[in-house]
XYZ file of C-alpha atoms in Angstrom:
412
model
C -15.707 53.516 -19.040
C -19.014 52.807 -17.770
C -18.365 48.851 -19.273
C -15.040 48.690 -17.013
C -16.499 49.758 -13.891
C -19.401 47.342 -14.419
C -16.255 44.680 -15.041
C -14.573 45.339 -11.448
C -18.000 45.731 -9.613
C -18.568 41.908 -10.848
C -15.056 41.148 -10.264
C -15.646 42.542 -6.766
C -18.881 40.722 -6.447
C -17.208 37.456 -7.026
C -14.361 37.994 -4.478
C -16.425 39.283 -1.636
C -17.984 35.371 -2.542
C -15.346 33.811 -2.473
C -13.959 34.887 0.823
C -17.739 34.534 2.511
C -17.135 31.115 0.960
C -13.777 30.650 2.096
C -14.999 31.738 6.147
C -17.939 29.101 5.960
C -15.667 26.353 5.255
C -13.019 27.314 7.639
C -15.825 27.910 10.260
C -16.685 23.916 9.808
C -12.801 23.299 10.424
C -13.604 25.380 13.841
C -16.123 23.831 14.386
C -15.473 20.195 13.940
C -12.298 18.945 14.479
C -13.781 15.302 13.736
C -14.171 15.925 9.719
C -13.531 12.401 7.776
C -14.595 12.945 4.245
C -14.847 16.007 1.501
C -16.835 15.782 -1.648
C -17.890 18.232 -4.585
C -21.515 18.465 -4.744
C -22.494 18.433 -8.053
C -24.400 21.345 -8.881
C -24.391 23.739 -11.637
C -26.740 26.670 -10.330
C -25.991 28.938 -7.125
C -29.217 28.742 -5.269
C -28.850 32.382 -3.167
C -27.702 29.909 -0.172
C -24.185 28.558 1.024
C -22.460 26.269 -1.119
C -20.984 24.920 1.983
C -22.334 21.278 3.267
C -21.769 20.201 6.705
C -23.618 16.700 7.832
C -21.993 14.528 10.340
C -18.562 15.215 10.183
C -18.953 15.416 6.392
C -18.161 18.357 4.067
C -18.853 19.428 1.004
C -18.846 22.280 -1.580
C -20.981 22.644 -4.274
C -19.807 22.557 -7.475
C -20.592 25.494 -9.149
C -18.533 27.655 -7.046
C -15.425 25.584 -6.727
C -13.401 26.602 -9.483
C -14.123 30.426 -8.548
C -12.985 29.544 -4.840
C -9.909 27.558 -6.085
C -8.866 30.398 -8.554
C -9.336 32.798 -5.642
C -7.175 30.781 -3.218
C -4.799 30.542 -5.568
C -4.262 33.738 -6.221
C -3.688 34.631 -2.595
C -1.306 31.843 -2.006
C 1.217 32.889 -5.319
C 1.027 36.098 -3.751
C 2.269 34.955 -1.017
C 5.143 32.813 -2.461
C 6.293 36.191 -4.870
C 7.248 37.788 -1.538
C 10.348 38.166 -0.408
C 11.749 35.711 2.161
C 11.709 38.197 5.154
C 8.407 38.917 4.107
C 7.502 35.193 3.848
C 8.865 34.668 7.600
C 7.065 37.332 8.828
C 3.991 36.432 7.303
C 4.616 32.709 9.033
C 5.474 34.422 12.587
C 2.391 36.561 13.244
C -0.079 33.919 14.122
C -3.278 35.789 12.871
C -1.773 36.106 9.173
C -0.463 32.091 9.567
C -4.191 31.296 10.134
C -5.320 33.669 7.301
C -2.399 31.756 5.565
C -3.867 28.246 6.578
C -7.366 28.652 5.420
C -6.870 29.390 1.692
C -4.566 26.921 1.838
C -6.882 24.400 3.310
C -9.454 25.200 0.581
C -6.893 24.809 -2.458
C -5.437 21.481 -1.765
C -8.900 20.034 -0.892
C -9.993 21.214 -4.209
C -6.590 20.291 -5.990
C -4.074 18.636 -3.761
C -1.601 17.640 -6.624
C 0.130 21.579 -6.076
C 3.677 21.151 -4.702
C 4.177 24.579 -3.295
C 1.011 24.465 -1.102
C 2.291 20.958 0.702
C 5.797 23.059 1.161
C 3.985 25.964 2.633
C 2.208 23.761 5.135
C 5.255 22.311 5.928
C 7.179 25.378 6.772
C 3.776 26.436 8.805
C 4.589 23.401 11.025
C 7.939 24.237 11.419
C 7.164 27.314 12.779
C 4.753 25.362 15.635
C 1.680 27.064 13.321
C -0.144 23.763 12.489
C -0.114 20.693 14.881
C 1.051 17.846 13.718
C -1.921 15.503 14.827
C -4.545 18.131 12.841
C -2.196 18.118 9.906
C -2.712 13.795 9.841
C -6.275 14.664 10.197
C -6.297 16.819 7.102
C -4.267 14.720 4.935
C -6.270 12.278 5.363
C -9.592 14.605 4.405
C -7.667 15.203 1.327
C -7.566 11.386 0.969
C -10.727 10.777 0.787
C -11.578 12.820 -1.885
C -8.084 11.928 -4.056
C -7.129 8.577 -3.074
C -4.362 8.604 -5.511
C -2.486 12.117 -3.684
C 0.862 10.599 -3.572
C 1.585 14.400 -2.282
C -0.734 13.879 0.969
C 0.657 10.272 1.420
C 4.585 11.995 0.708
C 3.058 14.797 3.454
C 2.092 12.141 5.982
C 5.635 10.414 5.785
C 7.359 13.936 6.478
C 4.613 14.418 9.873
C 5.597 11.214 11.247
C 9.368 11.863 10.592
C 8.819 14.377 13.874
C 6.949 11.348 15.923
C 8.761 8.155 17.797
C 8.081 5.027 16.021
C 5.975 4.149 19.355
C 4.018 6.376 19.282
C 2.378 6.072 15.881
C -0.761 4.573 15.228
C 0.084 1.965 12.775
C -3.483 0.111 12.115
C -4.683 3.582 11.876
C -2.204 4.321 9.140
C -2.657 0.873 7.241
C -6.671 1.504 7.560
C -6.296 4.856 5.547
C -4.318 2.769 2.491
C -6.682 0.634 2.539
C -9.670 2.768 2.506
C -7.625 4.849 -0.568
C -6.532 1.462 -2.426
C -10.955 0.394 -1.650
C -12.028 3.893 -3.354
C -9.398 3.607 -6.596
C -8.142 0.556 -8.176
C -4.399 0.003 -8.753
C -3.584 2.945 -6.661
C 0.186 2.678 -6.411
C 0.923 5.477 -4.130
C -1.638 3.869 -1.543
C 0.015 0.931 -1.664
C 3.652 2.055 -1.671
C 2.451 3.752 1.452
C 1.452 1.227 2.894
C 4.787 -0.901 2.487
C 6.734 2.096 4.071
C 4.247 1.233 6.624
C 5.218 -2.879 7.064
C 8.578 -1.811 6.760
C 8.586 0.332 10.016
C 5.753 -1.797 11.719
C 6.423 -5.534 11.002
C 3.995 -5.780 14.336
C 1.477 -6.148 11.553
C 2.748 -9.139 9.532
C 0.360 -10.921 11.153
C -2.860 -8.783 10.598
C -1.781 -8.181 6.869
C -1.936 -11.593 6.122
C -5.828 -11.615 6.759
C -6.195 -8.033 5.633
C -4.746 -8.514 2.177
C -6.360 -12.003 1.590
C -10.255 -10.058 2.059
C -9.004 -7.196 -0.165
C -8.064 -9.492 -2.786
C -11.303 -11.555 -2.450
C -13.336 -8.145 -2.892
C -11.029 -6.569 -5.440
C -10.248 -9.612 -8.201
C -8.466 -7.731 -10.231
C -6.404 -5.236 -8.484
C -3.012 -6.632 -9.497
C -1.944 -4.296 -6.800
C -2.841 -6.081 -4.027
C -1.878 -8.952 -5.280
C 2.064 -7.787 -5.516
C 1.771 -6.307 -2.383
C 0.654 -9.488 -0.723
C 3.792 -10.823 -2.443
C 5.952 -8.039 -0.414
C 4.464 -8.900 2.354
C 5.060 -12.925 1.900
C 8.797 -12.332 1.306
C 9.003 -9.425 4.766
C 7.467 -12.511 6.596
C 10.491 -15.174 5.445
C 13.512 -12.088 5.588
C 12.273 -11.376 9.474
C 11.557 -15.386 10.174
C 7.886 -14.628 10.678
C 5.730 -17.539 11.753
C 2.282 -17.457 13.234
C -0.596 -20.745 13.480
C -3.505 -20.190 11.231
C -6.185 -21.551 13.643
C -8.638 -20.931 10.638
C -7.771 -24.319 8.866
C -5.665 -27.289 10.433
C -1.795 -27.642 10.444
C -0.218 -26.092 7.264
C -3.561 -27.775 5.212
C -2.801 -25.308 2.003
C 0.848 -27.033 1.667
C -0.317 -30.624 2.333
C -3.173 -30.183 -0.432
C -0.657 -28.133 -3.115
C 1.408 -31.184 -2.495
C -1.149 -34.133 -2.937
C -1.467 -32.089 -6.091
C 2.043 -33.158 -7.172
C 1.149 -36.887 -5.523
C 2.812 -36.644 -2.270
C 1.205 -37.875 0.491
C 1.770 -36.068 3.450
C -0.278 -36.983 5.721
C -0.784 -34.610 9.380
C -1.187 -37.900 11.366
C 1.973 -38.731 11.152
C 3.180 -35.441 12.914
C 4.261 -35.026 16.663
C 3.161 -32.666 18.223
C 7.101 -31.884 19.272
C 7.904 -31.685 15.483
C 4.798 -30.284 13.652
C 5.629 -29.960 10.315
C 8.587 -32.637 10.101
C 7.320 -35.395 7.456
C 6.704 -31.846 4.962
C 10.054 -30.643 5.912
C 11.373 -34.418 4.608
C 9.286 -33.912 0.939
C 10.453 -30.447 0.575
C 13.909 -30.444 2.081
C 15.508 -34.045 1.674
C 18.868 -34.564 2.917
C 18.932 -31.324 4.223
C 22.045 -30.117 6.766
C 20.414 -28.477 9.375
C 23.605 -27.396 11.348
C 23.451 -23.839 10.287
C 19.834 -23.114 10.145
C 17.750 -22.333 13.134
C 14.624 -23.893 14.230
C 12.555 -20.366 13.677
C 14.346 -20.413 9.854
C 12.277 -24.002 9.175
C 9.090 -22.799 10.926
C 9.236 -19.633 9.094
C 10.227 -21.879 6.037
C 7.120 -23.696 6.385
C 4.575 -21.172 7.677
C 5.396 -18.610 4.430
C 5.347 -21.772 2.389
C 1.864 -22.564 3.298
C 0.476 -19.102 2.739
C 1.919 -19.347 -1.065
C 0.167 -22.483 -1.213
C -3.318 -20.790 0.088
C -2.904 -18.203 -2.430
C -2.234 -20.691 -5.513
C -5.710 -22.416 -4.574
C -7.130 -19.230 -3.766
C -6.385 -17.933 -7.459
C -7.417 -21.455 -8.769
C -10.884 -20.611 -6.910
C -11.012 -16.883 -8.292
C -10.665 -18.509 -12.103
C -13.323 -20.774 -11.519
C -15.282 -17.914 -10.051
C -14.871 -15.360 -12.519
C -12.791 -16.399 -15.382
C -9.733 -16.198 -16.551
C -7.815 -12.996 -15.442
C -3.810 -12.327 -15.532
C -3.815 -11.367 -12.084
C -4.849 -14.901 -11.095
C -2.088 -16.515 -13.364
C 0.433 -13.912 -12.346
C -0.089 -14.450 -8.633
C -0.478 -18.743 -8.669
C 3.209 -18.137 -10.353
C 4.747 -15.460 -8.412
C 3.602 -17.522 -5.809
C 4.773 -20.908 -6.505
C 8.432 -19.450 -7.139
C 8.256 -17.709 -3.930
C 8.250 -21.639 -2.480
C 10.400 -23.133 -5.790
C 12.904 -20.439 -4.643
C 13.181 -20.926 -0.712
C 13.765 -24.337 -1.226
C 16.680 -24.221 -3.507
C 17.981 -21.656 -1.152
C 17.829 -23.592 1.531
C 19.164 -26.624 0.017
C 21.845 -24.799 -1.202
C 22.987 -22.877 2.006
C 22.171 -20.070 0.820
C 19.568 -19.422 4.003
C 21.916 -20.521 6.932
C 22.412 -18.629 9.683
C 20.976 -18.202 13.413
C 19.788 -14.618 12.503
C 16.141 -13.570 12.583
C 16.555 -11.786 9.629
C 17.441 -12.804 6.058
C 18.435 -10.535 3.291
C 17.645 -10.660 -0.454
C 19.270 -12.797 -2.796
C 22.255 -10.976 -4.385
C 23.353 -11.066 -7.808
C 26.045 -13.688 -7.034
C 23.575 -16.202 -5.072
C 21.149 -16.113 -7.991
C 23.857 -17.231 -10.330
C 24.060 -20.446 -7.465
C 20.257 -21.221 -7.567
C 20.667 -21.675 -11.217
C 23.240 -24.063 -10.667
C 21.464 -26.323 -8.871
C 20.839 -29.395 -10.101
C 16.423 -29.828 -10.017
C 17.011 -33.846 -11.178
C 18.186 -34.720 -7.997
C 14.816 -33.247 -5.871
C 11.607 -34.970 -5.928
C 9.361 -32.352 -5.191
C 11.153 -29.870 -8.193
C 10.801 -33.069 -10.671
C 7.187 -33.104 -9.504
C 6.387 -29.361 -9.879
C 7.731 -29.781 -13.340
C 5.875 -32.324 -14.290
C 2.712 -31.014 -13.011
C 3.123 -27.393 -13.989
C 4.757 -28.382 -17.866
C 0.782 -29.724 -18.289
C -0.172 -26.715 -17.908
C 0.579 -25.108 -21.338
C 3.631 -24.321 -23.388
C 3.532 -20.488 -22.678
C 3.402 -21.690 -18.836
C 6.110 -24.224 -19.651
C 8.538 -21.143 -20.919
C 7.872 -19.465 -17.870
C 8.614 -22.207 -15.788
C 11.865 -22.697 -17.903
C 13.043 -19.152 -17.316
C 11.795 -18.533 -13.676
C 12.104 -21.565 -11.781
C 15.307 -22.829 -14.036
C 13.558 -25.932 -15.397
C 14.832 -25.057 -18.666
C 18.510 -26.592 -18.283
C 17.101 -29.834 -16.521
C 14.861 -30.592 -19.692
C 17.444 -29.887 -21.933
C 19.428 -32.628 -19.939
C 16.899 -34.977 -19.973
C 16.171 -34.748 -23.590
């Protein structure tokens, strides 16, 4: 008897804790509304002071006490859920029990966001005008900061901005916290899906991606990640005819140097300054019937072209840098079909039109890219015979991906 009541004395102890606990760190939400990072302290021993750490818009909670708090919030939030649903609504209407409601849930998912039916309860708290939309961004990206890889907080953010115009969304803002989550964990495919849903609503920010991504993927070598998603990127440019000048090097430089790599001289001199571009246009595109494509098409053609050519030399540079890696390989090839591909496309008629936007290859126009005939194009007869030195495993790749094969088989 006397062991039992000792039992729920301690058990008492501990949840009189946990709530004191609980108030501190909903005090600092009070308090600051400016909080941009959570951490658990590491710390094994309660030192008789609060386990609550506040420092310039910082918080943290010491880690001794976090699995009691979590455990405690927990249990107050299942509670919660086991109620009826005209319980549950009432609970949501009366504001003070919504902000009772709010706290532990604040605490759990900033412990352990991965828990479904927390993200749904703050969801129906917003329906019901309980939580603000702008503090709920705030938090979910607290919660990012501590689990960059929360592909429930990104999934959460995407819902919030569902209730927002497209206008009025902060769109750097949004691309600066996938970026921050991709910096903090490598190959983090929910930061980076997020981040296309992103470009896909904002293709404003073609142009700043392009010199975003390229930095990331100088700091982060191996992040395959990036890589592809500089490849999405690439390809949204050419479907929305994206162009933009690169004043950081002169006109289209990457594409003239990939092609004095396959010995074609190409040289800018020769341009006017009414037809930048042309005498490339002629070593790509020969013989090409420009009656159905547009001026931006070319431009876009070219610009798009020229960033796959930066990135081949840029992962030529990385593998003299650091070795070899299969990120490097992967990107010089996804990157030299990207260009392989467009023109075949183009010379094919496959990327006419006067619209600004171009859609995917279907099924039935890749079965007409690998009809056409490579012999007959210079600059294709060229790539093979450059890229065929390059090893036989490269040579089968080349064969399968950029339909070589059935032009060697000819030849032979």
């Amino acid at each position: 008897m006397e062991g039992e009541m000792n039992e729920m004395d301690a058990n008492n102890e501990k949840k009189v804790l946990c709530e004191k606990i609980i108030r501190d760190i909903n005090a600092v939400f009070l308090k600051d509304a400016d909080l941009t990072s959570f951490e658990i302290i590491p710390k094994e021993t309660n030192c008789n002071k609060s386990p609550v750490v506040h420092v310039e818009h910082n918080l943290g909670l010491e880690s001794w006490c976090a699995q009691h708090v979590y455990d405690h919030a927990h249990r107050t939030l299942i509670s919660h859920r086991r109620q009826t649903t005209q319980q549950q609504l009432r609970t949501l209407q009366q504001q003070q029990q919504s902000d009772s409601l709010a706290k532990y849930l604040n605490v759990a998912l900033l412990i352990n966001p991965d828990v479904t039916t927390f993200w749904h309860i703050r969801r129906q708290l917003v329906q019901k005008n309980r939580l603000s939309i702008n503090k709920e961004l705030q938090f979910s990206a607290l919660v990012l900061s501590i689990k960059p890889k929360s592909n429930e907080a990104f999934a959460y953010r995407r819902w919030l901005y569902s209730f927002q115009s497209a206008d009025a969304i902060d769109w750097p803002h949004e691309i600066s916290i996938c970026e921050r989550a991709a910096d903090r964990s490598a190959s983090n495919y929910h930061a980076w899906s997020h981040r296309q849903w992103v470009l896909q609503n904002a293709p404003c920010l073609l142009q700043s991606e392009m010199m975003r991504t390229e930095k990331f993927m100088r700091k982060h070598i191996s992040d395959y990640s990036s890589y592809h998603y500089r490849q999405v990127l690439l390809n949204r440019a050419y479907e929305l005819c994206f162009y933009g000048a690169d004043e950081s090097q002169p006109q289209l430089a990457s594409l003239r140097d990939l092609l004095a790599q396959y010995e074609f001289n190409c040289d800018a001199t020769d341009e006017t300054v009414n037809e930048p571009g042309e005498s490339l246009l002629q070593l790509l595109l020969p013989n090409l019937n420009r009656s159905g494509i547009s001026e931006q098409r070319l431009r876009s053609f070219l610009y798009c072209c020229n960033v796959a050519a930066s990135d081949m030399r840029l992962c030529v540079e990385q593998r003299a840098l650091y070795g070899g890696r299969d990120c490097f390989e992967l990107h010089r090839r996804a990157s030299l079909k990207f260009i392989v591909e467009q023109c075949v496309r183009l010379l094919t008629g496959l990327a006419s039109g006067s619209g600004r936007y171009l859609p995917p290859a279907s099924g039935a126009q890749v079965s007409e890219l690998r009809k056409f005939d490579c012999e007959s194009h210079p600059f294709l007869v060229a790539v093979r015979r450059v890229e065929f030195e390059l090893g036989d495993k490269h040579r089968r790749w080349c064969n399968m991906h950029l339909n070589f094969g059935q032009q060697e088989q000819a030849s032979n």
